[in-house]
């Protein structure tokens, strides 16, 4: 079994209104030291042993569904878990 | 300057309808090897050097705004960045 962690973030060049809103909220709670906030998605996938090439599979899923490749970047970590 | 990465995930006991929907979509795209999907939030914060205790600051921000402590767990990584 594989545990895959996928991190999806907006490209640097893309405006992040959600991040801007959170920054404003943090400032209103007097967290003035916060200079910037970028919000992204974090996904944990469990993949069966039957998967042949997990790396290619995860890239394929990211490109087809999990990310908007025009506006977002993604990176992932694959961890093999030995079933108890 | 500090770069902080915050990972927010739903507690294991909490149902994740978004994750269930994504799993269904992946299956319909014939990614049958996917057994489970959990969706969370990923945030990148930039914090000024003026912050005294960054660890306490990040915990405070997580508890007050960035996470719903009833339903979500969070973890974070702090990286000090030397300004060029």
Coordinates of C-alpha atoms in Angstrom, one line a residue:
Chain A
X1 CA 0.0 0.0 0.0
X2 CA 1.3 3.5 -0.7
X3 CA 0.5 6.8 1.1
X4 CA 0.9 9.7 -1.2
X5 CA 1.0 13.4 0.0
X6 CA 0.2 15.9 -2.7
X7 CA 0.8 19.7 -2.2
X8 CA -0.9 22.0 -4.7
X9 CA 0.0 25.7 -4.7
X10 CA -0.9 28.6 -6.9
X11 CA 1.9 29.8 -9.3
X12 CA 3.8 32.8 -7.9
X13 CA 2.5 34.9 -10.8
X14 CA -1.1 34.2 -9.9
X15 CA -3.0 36.5 -7.5
X16 CA -4.1 34.7 -4.4
X17 CA -7.3 36.5 -3.1
X18 CA -7.9 33.8 -0.4
X19 CA -4.4 34.3 0.9
X20 CA -4.9 38.1 0.9
X21 CA -8.1 37.7 2.8
X22 CA -6.5 35.5 5.4
X23 CA -3.6 38.0 5.8
X24 CA -6.0 40.8 6.4
X25 CA -7.8 38.7 9.0
X26 CA -4.5 37.8 10.8
X27 CA -3.6 41.5 10.8
X28 CA -7.0 42.4 12.4
X29 CA -6.2 39.8 15.1
X30 CA -3.0 41.9 15.6
X31 CA -0.6 39.3 14.0
X32 CA 1.3 42.2 12.4
X33 CA 4.4 40.2 11.7
X34 CA 2.7 38.2 8.9
X35 CA 4.0 39.6 5.6
X36 CA 2.4 37.2 3.1
X37 CA 0.0 34.2 3.1
X38 CA -0.4 31.7 0.2
X39 CA -3.2 29.1 0.4
X40 CA -3.0 25.8 -1.3
X41 CA -4.5 22.3 -1.2
X42 CA -3.0 19.3 0.6
X43 CA -4.2 15.8 -0.2
X44 CA -3.5 12.4 1.3
X45 CA -4.1 9.5 -1.1
X46 CA -4.0 5.8 -0.2
X47 CA -3.1 3.6 -3.2
X48 CA -3.2 -0.1 -3.5
X49 CA -0.2 -2.4 -4.1
X50 CA -1.7 -3.3 -7.4
X51 CA -0.5 0.0 -8.9
X52 CA 2.4 -0.7 -11.2
X53 CA 4.2 2.6 -11.5
X54 CA 3.0 4.8 -8.6
X55 CA 5.0 7.8 -9.6
X56 CA 3.5 7.9 -13.1
X57 CA 0.1 7.2 -11.7
X58 CA 0.3 10.2 -9.3
X59 CA 1.5 12.5 -12.0
X60 CA -1.3 11.4 -14.2
X61 CA -3.9 12.0 -11.5
X62 CA -2.5 15.4 -10.8
X63 CA -2.4 16.5 -14.4
X64 CA -6.0 15.1 -15.2
X65 CA -7.9 16.0 -12.0
X66 CA -6.2 17.1 -8.9
X67 CA -4.6 20.3 -10.1
X68 CA -5.3 23.1 -12.6
X69 CA -2.0 22.9 -14.5
X70 CA -2.5 26.4 -15.9
X71 CA -2.5 28.2 -12.6
X72 CA -1.2 25.7 -10.1
X73 CA 2.1 23.9 -9.3
X74 CA 2.2 20.5 -7.5
X75 CA 4.6 18.3 -5.7
X76 CA 4.2 15.0 -4.0
X77 CA 5.8 12.5 -1.7
X78 CA 5.3 8.8 -2.0
X79 CA 5.7 6.5 1.1
X80 CA 5.4 2.8 0.9
X81 CA 3.5 1.4 3.8
X82 CA 3.8 -2.3 4.8
X83 CA 0.3 -3.6 5.7
X84 CA 0.3 -5.0 9.3
Chain B
X1 CA 12.5 36.3 7.7
X2 CA 10.7 33.0 8.3
X3 CA 8.9 30.7 5.9
X4 CA 6.2 28.7 7.6
X5 CA 4.4 25.7 6.0
X6 CA 1.1 24.8 7.7
X7 CA -0.7 21.5 6.9
X8 CA -4.3 21.3 8.1
X9 CA -6.2 18.0 7.8
X10 CA -9.6 16.8 9.0
X11 CA -9.5 14.5 12.1
X12 CA -9.6 10.8 11.2
X13 CA -13.0 10.5 12.9
X14 CA -14.5 13.3 10.7
X15 CA -16.2 12.4 7.5
X16 CA -14.5 13.9 4.4
X17 CA -17.2 14.4 1.7
X18 CA -14.8 16.4 -0.5
X19 CA -12.3 13.5 -0.3
X20 CA -15.1 11.0 -1.1
X21 CA -16.1 13.1 -4.2
X22 CA -12.5 13.3 -5.5
X23 CA -12.1 9.5 -5.0
X24 CA -15.3 8.9 -7.0
X25 CA -14.0 11.2 -9.8
X26 CA -10.7 9.4 -9.9
X27 CA -12.4 6.1 -10.1
X28 CA -14.6 7.4 -13.0
X29 CA -11.3 8.3 -14.7
X30 CA -10.3 4.6 -14.3
X31 CA -7.8 5.3 -11.4
X32 CA -9.1 2.2 -9.7
X33 CA -6.0 1.7 -7.4
X34 CA -7.0 4.7 -5.3
X35 CA -8.4 3.4 -2.0
X36 CA -8.9 6.6 -0.1
X37 CA -8.6 10.4 -0.5
X38 CA -8.4 13.0 2.3
X39 CA -8.4 16.7 1.4
X40 CA -6.8 19.3 3.6
X41 CA -5.4 22.9 3.5
X42 CA -1.8 23.8 2.9
X43 CA -0.6 27.4 3.7
X44 CA 2.7 29.1 3.2
X45 CA 3.2 32.1 5.6
X46 CA 6.0 34.7 5.4
X47 CA 6.8 36.1 8.8
X48 CA 9.1 39.1 9.6
X49 CA 12.2 38.9 11.7
X50 CA 10.5 41.1 14.3
X51 CA 8.5 38.1 15.5
X52 CA 9.9 37.1 18.9
X53 CA 8.7 33.5 19.4
X54 CA 7.7 32.2 15.9
X55 CA 6.7 28.8 17.2
X56 CA 4.2 30.3 19.7
X57 CA 3.0 32.8 17.1
X58 CA 2.2 30.1 14.5
X59 CA 0.4 28.0 17.1
X60 CA -1.6 31.0 18.2
X61 CA -2.6 31.8 14.6
X62 CA -3.5 28.2 14.0
X63 CA -5.7 28.0 17.1
X64 CA -7.4 31.4 16.5
X65 CA -7.9 31.5 12.8
X66 CA -6.2 29.1 10.5
X67 CA -7.8 25.8 11.7
X68 CA -11.1 24.6 13.2
X69 CA -9.6 22.9 16.3
X70 CA -12.8 20.9 16.8
X71 CA -12.6 19.1 13.5
X72 CA -9.1 19.6 12.2
X73 CA -5.5 18.7 13.2
X74 CA -2.6 20.9 12.1
X75 CA 1.2 20.6 11.9
X76 CA 3.7 23.1 10.7
X77 CA 7.3 23.5 9.6
X78 CA 9.3 26.7 10.3
X79 CA 12.3 27.6 8.1
X80 CA 14.4 30.6 8.7
X81 CA 15.3 32.4 5.5
X82 CA 18.3 34.8 5.4
X83 CA 17.3 37.8 3.3
X84 CA 19.7 38.3 0.3

